Amino acid sequence: MDCSPISPGGAHYIPNTLNDHANWAFNAYYLLHRAAQGASACNFGGVASLVAPTNSTLLEPVGKALTFSDFFSNDLVCERV
């Protein structure tokens, strides 16, 4: 997975916090793999869980062209707990 969006100069680098970068990475992985893996795509050993989305969690991962329905097809996002 390409994490350049949360690297310095990347589109999602700011806010530059561990929590925000982790949320982006967890959710990006989940969005890219949920069709094949379902909820288990958010299984990161208990450090993330599926939650209702907020504006801050609707971050587009790089590596896949996402459609509007990709963000809302199951009304959940993967976030750090």
mmCIF file of C-alpha atoms in Angstrom:
data_model
loop_
_atom_site.group_PDB
_atom_site.id
_atom_site.type_symbol
_atom_site.label_atom_id
_atom_site.label_comp_id
_atom_site.label_asym_id
_atom_site.label_seq_id
_atom_site.Cartn_x
_atom_site.Cartn_y
_atom_site.Cartn_z
ATOM 1 C CA MET A 1 0.000 0.000 0.000
ATOM 2 C CA ASP A 2 1.276 3.463 -0.883
ATOM 3 C CA CYS A 3 1.533 5.597 2.256
ATOM 4 C CA SER A 4 2.922 8.665 0.492
ATOM 5 C CA PRO A 5 -0.291 10.655 1.241
ATOM 6 C CA ILE A 6 0.659 10.670 4.956
ATOM 7 C CA SER A 7 4.331 11.445 4.293
ATOM 8 C CA PRO A 8 5.652 15.032 4.397
ATOM 9 C CA GLY A 9 4.128 16.924 1.485
ATOM 10 C CA GLY A 10 1.387 14.319 1.007
ATOM 11 C CA ALA A 11 -2.290 15.189 0.669
ATOM 12 C CA HIS A 12 -3.125 13.759 4.127
ATOM 13 C CA TYR A 13 0.065 14.608 6.019
ATOM 14 C CA ILE A 14 -1.705 17.366 7.980
ATOM 15 C CA PRO A 15 -2.729 16.969 10.724
ATOM 16 C CA ASN A 16 0.638 15.409 11.488
ATOM 17 C CA THR A 17 -0.351 13.197 14.418
ATOM 18 C CA LEU A 18 0.102 9.503 15.082
ATOM 19 C CA ASN A 19 -3.646 9.099 15.519
ATOM 20 C CA ASP A 20 -4.555 10.789 12.214
ATOM 21 C CA HIS A 21 -1.884 8.940 10.236
ATOM 22 C CA ALA A 22 -2.867 5.610 11.802
ATOM 23 C CA ASN A 23 -6.541 6.230 11.050
ATOM 24 C CA TRP A 24 -5.695 7.018 7.432
ATOM 25 C CA ALA A 25 -3.612 3.843 7.071
ATOM 26 C CA PHE A 26 -6.162 1.574 8.772
ATOM 27 C CA ASN A 27 -9.050 2.971 6.756
ATOM 28 C CA ALA A 28 -7.106 2.968 3.475
ATOM 29 C CA TYR A 29 -6.293 -0.721 3.947
ATOM 30 C CA TYR A 30 -9.892 -1.467 4.916
ATOM 31 C CA LEU A 31 -11.337 0.361 1.896
ATOM 32 C CA LEU A 32 -8.970 -1.436 -0.462
ATOM 33 C CA HIS A 33 -9.625 -4.916 0.964
ATOM 34 C CA ARG A 34 -13.148 -4.974 2.407
ATOM 35 C CA ALA A 35 -14.743 -6.389 -0.761
ATOM 36 C CA ALA A 36 -12.662 -9.548 -0.442
ATOM 37 C CA GLN A 37 -12.164 -9.709 3.338
ATOM 38 C CA GLY A 38 -15.233 -8.025 4.779
ATOM 39 C CA ALA A 39 -14.967 -6.815 8.368
ATOM 40 C CA SER A 40 -11.759 -8.808 8.868
ATOM 41 C CA ALA A 41 -9.994 -6.188 6.700
ATOM 42 C CA CYS A 42 -10.129 -4.033 9.851
ATOM 43 C CA ASN A 43 -8.559 -6.683 12.088
ATOM 44 C CA PHE A 44 -5.315 -5.151 13.335
ATOM 45 C CA GLY A 45 -4.941 -7.066 16.581
ATOM 46 C CA GLY A 46 -7.384 -4.933 18.546
ATOM 47 C CA VAL A 47 -5.885 -1.517 17.789
ATOM 48 C CA ALA A 48 -8.585 -0.559 15.261
ATOM 49 C CA SER A 49 -12.304 -1.119 14.941
ATOM 50 C CA LEU A 50 -15.174 -0.402 12.586
ATOM 51 C CA VAL A 51 -17.044 2.773 13.505
ATOM 52 C CA ALA A 52 -19.551 5.158 11.953
ATOM 53 C CA PRO A 53 -17.743 7.608 9.660
ATOM 54 C CA THR A 54 -17.053 11.242 10.420
ATOM 55 C CA ASN A 55 -15.785 13.895 8.029
ATOM 56 C CA SER A 56 -12.231 13.286 9.261
ATOM 57 C CA THR A 57 -12.339 9.582 8.401
ATOM 58 C CA LEU A 58 -13.491 9.876 4.795
ATOM 59 C CA LEU A 59 -9.972 9.951 3.433
ATOM 60 C CA GLU A 60 -9.263 8.519 0.010
ATOM 61 C CA PRO A 61 -6.469 5.964 -0.036
ATOM 62 C CA VAL A 62 -4.005 5.972 -2.900
ATOM 63 C CA GLY A 63 -3.730 3.001 -5.215
ATOM 64 C CA LYS A 64 -7.353 2.580 -6.198
ATOM 65 C CA ALA A 65 -9.789 4.892 -7.913
ATOM 66 C CA LEU A 66 -12.644 5.086 -5.435
ATOM 67 C CA THR A 67 -16.215 5.937 -6.240
ATOM 68 C CA PHE A 68 -18.751 7.719 -4.055
ATOM 69 C CA SER A 69 -20.298 4.369 -3.152
ATOM 70 C CA ASP A 70 -16.944 3.022 -1.912
ATOM 71 C CA PHE A 71 -17.192 5.398 1.025
ATOM 72 C CA PHE A 72 -20.805 4.689 1.906
ATOM 73 C CA SER A 73 -21.506 1.098 0.870
ATOM 74 C CA ASN A 74 -21.497 -0.195 4.438
ATOM 75 C CA ASP A 75 -21.497 3.015 6.496
ATOM 76 C CA LEU A 76 -18.414 1.964 8.477
ATOM 77 C CA VAL A 77 -14.777 3.002 8.528
ATOM 78 C CA CYS A 78 -11.761 1.448 10.222
ATOM 79 C CA GLU A 79 -10.257 3.652 12.961
ATOM 80 C CA ARG A 80 -7.692 3.366 15.725
ATOM 81 C CA VAL A 81 -9.243 2.667 19.136
#
